[in-house]
PDB file of C-alpha atoms in Angstrom:
ATOM      1  CA  UNK A   4      -0.019   0.081   0.069  1.00 59.00           C
ATOM      2  CA  UNK A   5       1.399   3.185  -0.691  1.00 75.00           C
ATOM      3  CA  UNK A   6       1.809   5.514   2.165  1.00 67.00           C
ATOM      4  CA  UNK A   7       0.085   8.484   0.470  1.00 76.00           C
ATOM      5  CA  UNK A   8      -3.396   6.953   0.735  1.00 77.00           C
ATOM      6  CA  UNK A   9      -3.688   6.075   4.700  1.00 72.00           C
ATOM      7  CA  UNK A  10      -1.821   9.783   5.162  1.00 74.00           C
ATOM      8  CA  UNK A  11      -4.417  11.449   2.814  1.00 79.00           C
ATOM      9  CA  UNK A  12      -7.573   9.757   4.444  1.00 81.00           C
ATOM     10  CA  UNK A  13      -6.049  10.741   7.965  1.00 72.00           C
ATOM     11  CA  UNK A  14      -5.792  14.191   7.039  1.00 81.00           C
ATOM     12  CA  UNK A  15      -9.399  14.159   5.568  1.00 80.00           C
ATOM     13  CA  UNK A  16     -10.726  12.649   8.811  1.00 80.00           C
ATOM     14  CA  UNK A  17      -8.700  15.480  10.837  1.00 75.00           C
ATOM     15  CA  UNK A  18     -10.513  18.049   8.768  1.00 78.00           C
ATOM     16  CA  UNK A  19     -13.584  16.487   9.157  1.00 72.00           C
ATOM     17  CA  UNK A  20     -13.291  16.745  12.902  1.00 64.00           C
ATOM     18  CA  UNK A  21     -12.355  20.154  13.037  1.00 67.00           C
ATOM     19  CA  UNK A  22     -15.349  21.000  10.819  1.00 70.00           C
ATOM     20  CA  UNK A  23     -17.709  19.506  13.253  1.00 61.00           C
ATOM     21  CA  UNK A  24     -16.349  21.414  15.989  1.00 60.00           C
ATOM     22  CA  UNK A  25     -16.658  24.454  14.255  1.00 61.00           C
ATOM     23  CA  UNK A  26     -20.241  23.804  14.110  1.00 56.00           C
ATOM     24  CA  UNK A  27     -20.585  24.622  17.822  1.00 54.00           C
ATOM     25  CA  UNK A  28     -19.755  28.188  16.770  1.00 55.00           C
ATOM     26  CA  UNK A  29     -18.926  30.531  19.685  1.00 65.00           C
ATOM     27  CA  UNK A  30     -18.865  27.447  22.115  1.00 70.00           C
ATOM     28  CA  UNK A  31     -16.011  25.989  20.113  1.00 70.00           C
ATOM     29  CA  UNK A  32     -14.068  29.215  20.077  1.00 77.00           C
ATOM     30  CA  UNK A  33     -14.863  30.031  23.952  1.00 84.00           C
ATOM     31  CA  UNK A  34     -13.736  26.457  24.712  1.00 81.00           C
ATOM     32  CA  UNK A  35     -10.314  26.880  22.766  1.00 83.00           C
ATOM     33  CA  UNK A  36      -9.594  30.096  24.549  1.00 88.00           C
ATOM     34  CA  UNK A  37     -10.270  28.702  27.886  1.00 88.00           C
ATOM     35  CA  UNK A  38      -7.690  25.696  26.933  1.00 86.00           C
ATOM     36  CA  UNK A  39      -4.895  27.862  25.941  1.00 89.00           C
ATOM     37  CA  UNK A  40      -4.825  31.043  27.864  1.00 94.00           C
ATOM     38  CA  UNK A  41      -2.006  31.581  29.845  1.00 95.00           C
ATOM     39  CA  UNK A  42      -2.350  31.292  33.520  1.00 96.00           C
ATOM     40  CA  UNK A  43      -0.976  34.285  35.591  1.00 97.00           C
ATOM     41  CA  UNK A  44      -1.822  35.271  39.086  1.00 97.00           C
ATOM     42  CA  UNK A  45      -4.313  37.984  40.195  1.00 97.00           C
ATOM     43  CA  UNK A  46      -1.177  40.052  41.237  1.00 96.00           C
ATOM     44  CA  UNK A  47       0.447  39.799  37.839  1.00 97.00           C
ATOM     45  CA  UNK A  48      -3.037  40.548  36.059  1.00 97.00           C
ATOM     46  CA  UNK A  49      -3.095  43.944  38.155  1.00 97.00           C
ATOM     47  CA  UNK A  50       0.269  44.838  36.845  1.00 96.00           C
ATOM     48  CA  UNK A  51      -0.453  43.723  33.315  1.00 97.00           C
ATOM     49  CA  UNK A  52      -3.573  46.094  33.474  1.00 97.00           C
ATOM     50  CA  UNK A  53      -1.181  49.054  33.212  1.00 96.00           C
ATOM     51  CA  UNK A  54       0.835  47.757  30.151  1.00 95.00           C
ATOM     52  CA  UNK A  55       0.003  46.310  26.951  1.00 95.00           C
ATOM     53  CA  UNK A  56      -2.803  44.314  26.336  1.00 96.00           C
ATOM     54  CA  UNK A  57      -2.745  40.644  26.966  1.00 96.00           C
ATOM     55  CA  UNK A  58      -5.272  37.851  27.025  1.00 97.00           C
ATOM     56  CA  UNK A  59      -4.549  35.686  30.067  1.00 98.00           C
ATOM     57  CA  UNK A  60      -6.367  33.620  32.899  1.00 97.00           C
ATOM     58  CA  UNK A  61      -6.608  34.280  36.497  1.00 97.00           C
ATOM     59  CA  UNK A  62      -8.130  32.153  39.350  1.00 96.00           C
ATOM     60  CA  UNK A  63      -9.726  32.823  42.620  1.00 96.00           C
ATOM     61  CA  UNK A  64     -12.706  33.324  44.746  1.00 96.00           C
ATOM     62  CA  UNK A  65     -15.225  35.408  44.162  1.00 96.00           C
ATOM     63  CA  UNK A  66     -15.738  38.378  46.448  1.00 95.00           C
ATOM     64  CA  UNK A  67     -17.918  41.514  46.632  1.00 94.00           C
ATOM     65  CA  UNK A  68     -18.960  44.154  49.078  1.00 92.00           C
ATOM     66  CA  UNK A  69     -22.742  43.675  48.264  1.00 92.00           C
ATOM     67  CA  UNK A  70     -24.663  40.821  47.604  1.00 94.00           C
ATOM     68  CA  UNK A  71     -28.315  39.742  46.327  1.00 95.00           C
ATOM     69  CA  UNK A  72     -30.129  36.454  47.165  1.00 92.00           C
ATOM     70  CA  UNK A  73     -31.887  33.921  44.900  1.00 88.00           C
ATOM     71  CA  UNK A  74     -35.194  31.925  45.917  1.00 86.00           C
ATOM     72  CA  UNK A  75     -33.113  29.857  47.807  1.00 86.00           C
ATOM     73  CA  UNK A  76     -31.397  32.506  49.841  1.00 88.00           C
ATOM     74  CA  UNK A  77     -28.035  31.793  48.003  1.00 91.00           C
ATOM     75  CA  UNK A  78     -25.709  34.882  47.949  1.00 95.00           C
ATOM     76  CA  UNK A  79     -25.178  36.032  44.491  1.00 96.00           C
ATOM     77  CA  UNK A  80     -23.094  38.616  42.535  1.00 96.00           C
ATOM     78  CA  UNK A  81     -24.709  38.205  39.299  1.00 96.00           C
ATOM     79  CA  UNK A  82     -27.514  36.412  37.571  1.00 96.00           C
ATOM     80  CA  UNK A  83     -28.790  36.262  33.813  1.00 94.00           C
ATOM     81  CA  UNK A  84     -32.200  35.329  32.917  1.00 95.00           C
ATOM     82  CA  UNK A  85     -33.254  34.810  29.588  1.00 95.00           C
ATOM     83  CA  UNK A  86     -36.089  33.842  27.207  1.00 96.00           C
ATOM     84  CA  UNK A  87     -35.290  32.154  24.100  1.00 95.00           C
ATOM     85  CA  UNK A  88     -37.318  30.771  21.096  1.00 95.00           C
ATOM     86  CA  UNK A  89     -36.320  27.823  19.214  1.00 92.00           C
ATOM     87  CA  UNK A  90     -35.888  28.549  15.745  1.00 89.00           C
ATOM     88  CA  UNK A  91     -34.031  26.315  12.966  1.00 83.00           C
ATOM     89  CA  UNK A  92     -32.604  24.131  15.543  1.00 78.00           C
ATOM     90  CA  UNK A  93     -30.937  27.233  17.602  1.00 81.00           C
ATOM     91  CA  UNK A  94     -32.418  29.177  20.903  1.00 86.00           C
ATOM     92  CA  UNK A  95     -32.692  32.674  19.732  1.00 90.00           C
ATOM     93  CA  UNK A  96     -32.692  35.273  22.839  1.00 93.00           C
ATOM     94  CA  UNK A  97     -35.594  37.538  22.754  1.00 94.00           C
ATOM     95  CA  UNK A  98     -35.478  38.844  26.405  1.00 95.00           C
ATOM     96  CA  UNK A  99     -32.314  39.178  28.584  1.00 93.00           C
ATOM     97  CA  UNK A 100     -32.449  40.594  32.177  1.00 94.00           C
ATOM     98  CA  UNK A 101     -29.435  40.959  34.264  1.00 94.00           C
ATOM     99  CA  UNK A 102     -28.858  41.571  38.209  1.00 94.00           C
ATOM    100  CA  UNK A 103     -25.342  42.300  39.080  1.00 93.00           C
ATOM    101  CA  UNK A 104     -23.145  44.138  41.877  1.00 95.00           C
ATOM    102  CA  UNK A 105     -19.872  45.083  41.521  1.00 94.00           C
ATOM    103  CA  UNK A 106     -17.342  42.032  42.150  1.00 96.00           C
ATOM    104  CA  UNK A 107     -13.819  40.552  42.154  1.00 96.00           C
ATOM    105  CA  UNK A 108     -11.891  37.638  41.863  1.00 97.00           C
ATOM    106  CA  UNK A 109      -9.503  37.538  44.826  1.00 96.00           C
ATOM    107  CA  UNK A 110      -6.450  35.538  45.173  1.00 93.00           C
ATOM    108  CA  UNK A 111      -5.036  36.206  48.926  1.00 89.00           C
ATOM    109  CA  UNK A 112      -5.049  40.135  49.637  1.00 90.00           C
ATOM    110  CA  UNK A 113      -5.049  40.683  45.873  1.00 95.00           C
ATOM    111  CA  UNK A 114      -8.264  41.145  43.586  1.00 96.00           C
ATOM    112  CA  UNK A 115      -9.051  42.397  40.479  1.00 97.00           C
ATOM    113  CA  UNK A 116     -12.627  43.420  39.318  1.00 97.00           C
ATOM    114  CA  UNK A 117     -14.366  41.569  36.773  1.00 97.00           C
ATOM    115  CA  UNK A 118     -16.492  43.539  33.666  1.00 96.00           C
ATOM    116  CA  UNK A 119     -19.790  41.486  34.093  1.00 91.00           C
ATOM    117  CA  UNK A 120     -21.035  43.929  31.293  1.00 90.00           C
ATOM    118  CA  UNK A 121     -19.027  42.101  28.952  1.00 91.00           C
ATOM    119  CA  UNK A 122     -20.374  38.924  29.396  1.00 89.00           C
ATOM    120  CA  UNK A 123     -21.642  37.042  26.355  1.00 84.00           C
ATOM    121  CA  UNK A 124     -21.159  33.435  25.346  1.00 83.00           C
ATOM    122  CA  UNK A 125     -18.131  33.315  27.618  1.00 89.00           C
ATOM    123  CA  UNK A 126     -20.399  32.874  30.914  1.00 88.00           C
ATOM    124  CA  UNK A 127     -19.873  29.114  31.574  1.00 88.00           C
ATOM    125  CA  UNK A 128     -22.056  27.805  34.773  1.00 90.00           C
ATOM    126  CA  UNK A 129     -24.376  25.001  35.347  1.00 88.00           C
ATOM    127  CA  UNK A 130     -27.658  26.695  34.113  1.00 89.00           C
ATOM    128  CA  UNK A 131     -31.104  26.146  35.275  1.00 91.00           C
ATOM    129  CA  UNK A 132     -33.852  25.585  32.504  1.00 93.00           C
ATOM    130  CA  UNK A 133     -37.442  25.198  31.983  1.00 95.00           C
ATOM    131  CA  UNK A 134     -39.011  24.544  28.474  1.00 95.00           C
ATOM    132  CA  UNK A 135     -42.635  25.209  27.444  1.00 96.00           C
ATOM    133  CA  UNK A 136     -44.328  26.922  24.413  1.00 95.00           C
ATOM    134  CA  UNK A 137     -45.110  30.501  23.311  1.00 93.00           C
ATOM    135  CA  UNK A 138     -48.473  29.643  24.536  1.00 94.00           C
ATOM    136  CA  UNK A 139     -47.649  30.180  28.062  1.00 94.00           C
ATOM    137  CA  UNK A 140     -46.311  33.433  27.732  1.00 91.00           C
ATOM    138  CA  UNK A 141     -48.442  34.969  25.090  1.00 90.00           C
ATOM    139  CA  UNK A 142     -47.775  38.686  26.177  1.00 91.00           C
ATOM    140  CA  UNK A 143     -44.214  38.524  25.981  1.00 92.00           C
ATOM    141  CA  UNK A 144     -43.119  36.744  22.677  1.00 90.00           C
ATOM    142  CA  UNK A 145     -42.284  38.630  19.424  1.00 92.00           C
ATOM    143  CA  UNK A 146     -45.173  39.656  17.514  1.00 91.00           C
ATOM    144  CA  UNK A 147     -46.115  36.939  14.963  1.00 90.00           C
ATOM    145  CA  UNK A 148     -44.540  33.930  16.861  1.00 92.00           C
ATOM    146  CA  UNK A 149     -46.773  30.757  16.675  1.00 93.00           C
ATOM    147  CA  UNK A 150     -48.072  29.818  20.258  1.00 93.00           C
ATOM    148  CA  UNK A 151     -46.588  26.227  19.342  1.00 94.00           C
ATOM    149  CA  UNK A 152     -43.065  27.319  19.205  1.00 95.00           C
ATOM    150  CA  UNK A 153     -40.895  25.863  21.912  1.00 95.00           C
ATOM    151  CA  UNK A 154     -39.505  28.694  24.405  1.00 96.00           C
ATOM    152  CA  UNK A 155     -37.040  28.369  27.006  1.00 96.00           C
ATOM    153  CA  UNK A 156     -36.257  30.023  30.389  1.00 96.00           C
ATOM    154  CA  UNK A 157     -32.627  29.862  30.972  1.00 93.00           C
ATOM    155  CA  UNK A 158     -31.288  31.263  34.348  1.00 95.00           C
ATOM    156  CA  UNK A 159     -27.027  31.545  34.811  1.00 94.00           C
ATOM    157  CA  UNK A 160     -25.884  32.939  37.975  1.00 95.00           C
ATOM    158  CA  UNK A 161     -22.540  33.479  40.019  1.00 96.00           C
ATOM    159  CA  UNK A 162     -22.065  33.085  43.806  1.00 95.00           C
ATOM    160  CA  UNK A 163     -20.225  34.963  46.159  1.00 92.00           C
ATOM    161  CA  UNK A 164     -19.072  31.604  47.847  1.00 92.00           C
ATOM    162  CA  UNK A 165     -17.647  30.230  44.782  1.00 94.00           C
ATOM    163  CA  UNK A 166     -14.364  29.897  42.912  1.00 95.00           C
ATOM    164  CA  UNK A 167     -13.922  30.861  39.510  1.00 96.00           C
ATOM    165  CA  UNK A 168     -11.705  30.818  36.448  1.00 95.00           C
ATOM    166  CA  UNK A 169     -11.666  34.048  34.643  1.00 97.00           C
ATOM    167  CA  UNK A 170      -9.917  34.577  30.987  1.00 96.00           C
ATOM    168  CA  UNK A 171      -9.761  37.992  29.657  1.00 97.00           C
ATOM    169  CA  UNK A 172      -7.514  41.164  29.182  1.00 98.00           C
ATOM    170  CA  UNK A 173      -6.624  42.964  32.099  1.00 98.00           C
ATOM    171  CA  UNK A 174      -7.018  46.718  31.717  1.00 97.00           C
ATOM    172  CA  UNK A 175      -8.364  50.056  33.675  1.00 96.00           C
ATOM    173  CA  UNK A 176     -11.760  51.069  34.111  1.00 92.00           C
ATOM    174  CA  UNK A 177     -13.102  54.654  33.907  1.00 91.00           C
ATOM    175  CA  UNK A 178     -11.925  55.060  37.856  1.00 91.00           C
ATOM    176  CA  UNK A 179      -8.284  53.809  36.722  1.00 93.00           C
ATOM    177  CA  UNK A 180      -9.192  50.413  38.809  1.00 95.00           C
ATOM    178  CA  UNK A 181      -7.523  46.963  37.199  1.00 97.00           C
ATOM    179  CA  UNK A 182     -10.114  44.752  35.885  1.00 97.00           C
ATOM    180  CA  UNK A 183     -10.691  41.639  33.583  1.00 98.00           C
ATOM    181  CA  UNK A 184     -12.781  42.343  30.371  1.00 97.00           C
ATOM    182  CA  UNK A 185     -13.267  41.372  26.804  1.00 95.00           C
ATOM    183  CA  UNK A 186     -10.401  42.770  24.519  1.00 94.00           C
ATOM    184  CA  UNK A 187      -8.154  42.048  21.207  1.00 95.00           C
ATOM    185  CA  UNK A 188     -11.432  40.778  19.572  1.00 92.00           C
ATOM    186  CA  UNK A 189     -11.719  37.782  22.117  1.00 93.00           C
ATOM    187  CA  UNK A 190     -14.455  37.286  24.731  1.00 93.00           C
ATOM    188  CA  UNK A 191     -14.589  37.575  28.485  1.00 96.00           C
ATOM    189  CA  UNK A 192     -14.724  33.998  30.033  1.00 94.00           C
ATOM    190  CA  UNK A 193     -15.898  32.934  33.506  1.00 95.00           C
ATOM    191  CA  UNK A 194     -16.666  29.742  34.619  1.00 93.00           C
ATOM    192  CA  UNK A 195     -17.284  28.479  38.401  1.00 92.00           C
ATOM    193  CA  UNK A 196     -16.534  25.006  37.056  1.00 90.00           C
ATOM    194  CA  UNK A 197     -13.132  23.169  36.703  1.00 87.00           C
ATOM    195  CA  UNK A 198     -12.114  23.364  33.193  1.00 79.00           C
ATOM    196  CA  UNK A 199     -12.880  19.817  32.089  1.00 79.00           C
ATOM    197  CA  UNK A 200     -16.407  20.360  33.466  1.00 81.00           C
ATOM    198  CA  UNK A 201     -16.743  23.637  31.710  1.00 79.00           C
ATOM    199  CA  UNK A 202     -15.828  21.910  28.623  1.00 74.00           C
ATOM    200  CA  UNK A 203     -18.986  19.257  28.924  1.00 75.00           C
ATOM    201  CA  UNK A 204     -21.058  22.443  29.442  1.00 70.00           C
ATOM    202  CA  UNK A 205     -19.823  23.878  26.449  1.00 65.00           C
ATOM    203  CA  UNK A 206     -21.020  20.792  24.441  1.00 62.00           C
ATOM    204  CA  UNK A 207     -24.168  19.922  26.284  1.00 60.00           C
ATOM    205  CA  UNK A 208     -26.685  18.358  24.540  1.00 50.00           C
ATOM    206  CA  UNK A 209     -24.422  17.683  21.499  1.00 52.00           C
ATOM    207  CA  UNK A 210     -22.699  14.457  22.792  1.00 55.00           C
ATOM    208  CA  UNK A 211     -23.202  12.578  19.746  1.00 60.00           C
ATOM    209  CA  UNK A 212     -21.645  15.281  17.628  1.00 60.00           C
ATOM    210  CA  UNK A 213     -18.700  15.590  20.055  1.00 58.00           C
ATOM    211  CA  UNK A 214     -18.379  11.937  19.832  1.00 67.00           C
ATOM    212  CA  UNK A 215     -18.131  11.680  16.284  1.00 68.00           C
ATOM    213  CA  UNK A 216     -15.488  14.760  16.173  1.00 64.00           C
ATOM    214  CA  UNK A 217     -13.362  12.743  18.970  1.00 68.00           C
ATOM    215  CA  UNK A 218     -13.594   9.625  16.829  1.00 74.00           C
ATOM    216  CA  UNK A 219     -12.418  11.638  13.716  1.00 72.00           C
ATOM    217  CA  UNK A 220      -9.390  12.873  15.507  1.00 70.00           C
ATOM    218  CA  UNK A 221      -8.465   9.308  16.691  1.00 79.00           C
ATOM    219  CA  UNK A 222      -8.956   7.547  13.342  1.00 82.00           C
ATOM    220  CA  UNK A 223      -7.282  10.571  11.602  1.00 75.00           C
ATOM    221  CA  UNK A 224      -4.204  10.330  14.047  1.00 81.00           C
ATOM    222  CA  UNK A 225      -3.588   6.599  13.587  1.00 79.00           C
ATOM    223  CA  UNK A 226      -4.103   6.773   9.810  1.00 76.00           C
ATOM    224  CA  UNK A 227      -1.465   9.078   9.862  1.00 78.00           C
ATOM    225  CA  UNK A 228       0.642   7.364  11.721  1.00 80.00           C
ATOM    226  CA  UNK A 229       0.347   4.145   9.566  1.00 79.00           C
ATOM    227  CA  UNK A 230       1.266   6.318   6.358  1.00 73.00           C
ATOM    228  CA  UNK A 231       4.330   7.431   8.110  1.00 80.00           C
ATOM    229  CA  UNK A 232       5.173   3.957   9.128  1.00 81.00           C
ATOM    230  CA  UNK A 233       4.811   2.826   5.869  1.00 74.00           C
ATOM    231  CA  UNK A 234       6.874   5.627   4.625  1.00 77.00           C
ATOM    232  CA  UNK A 235       9.712   5.236   6.746  1.00 74.00           C
ATOM    233  CA  UNK A 236       9.881   1.331   6.227  1.00 76.00           C
ATOM    234  CA  UNK A 237       9.550   1.904   2.441  1.00 69.00           C
ATOM    235  CA  UNK A 238      12.657   4.320   2.784  1.00 67.00           C
ATOM    236  CA  UNK A 239      14.457   1.624   4.695  1.00 69.00           C
ATOM    237  CA  UNK A 240      13.836  -1.412   2.455  1.00 62.00           C
TER     238      UNK A 240
END
């Protein structure tokens, strides 16, 4: 067998895996950035805020001077409540409400403010969800929406008793205080989960697709290894 055949098939299989991951859209990019960001201390992040922009990760505990409670009396610093319609297989937000207070991520005595206004797809927590139909909210859905359309209530929140991973660009706010925010064309990411669990949340509900991608990568790597072995064997023969 010519070694070019398994190498070519392996490359094609790897490409299929990449294309499958890209179907996750922004979630794929968030996962990639979360995995690749350089880890610095909170103290280093505060120093970086005064210099050229860098996209980095800090770890620490959530801290705030003020808090608010959820229905279970859990102390929160941020809560995002979204109503979404199911359209063409995707959940589209039509109502987005946020409750928040100023908070930091602290490591020992050092802390850095988190710019929660910049949260988009980069907030990775275990959400609370409830699914119904547009008929359940006839006075709040967009005009012209069929009453049989699926509607999802999605609640994401950050508690002041949790630890967090924050990935973003250290900079200065309007008052000159160091903060973590979006920048360099990249999102602000915050997760209260460990990295592996955060990755699972990013692909939640899409396990079949993610398994196919993993299979493509594994198969592609094996085929390319076979091709290289055949190539080396042929050269030594």
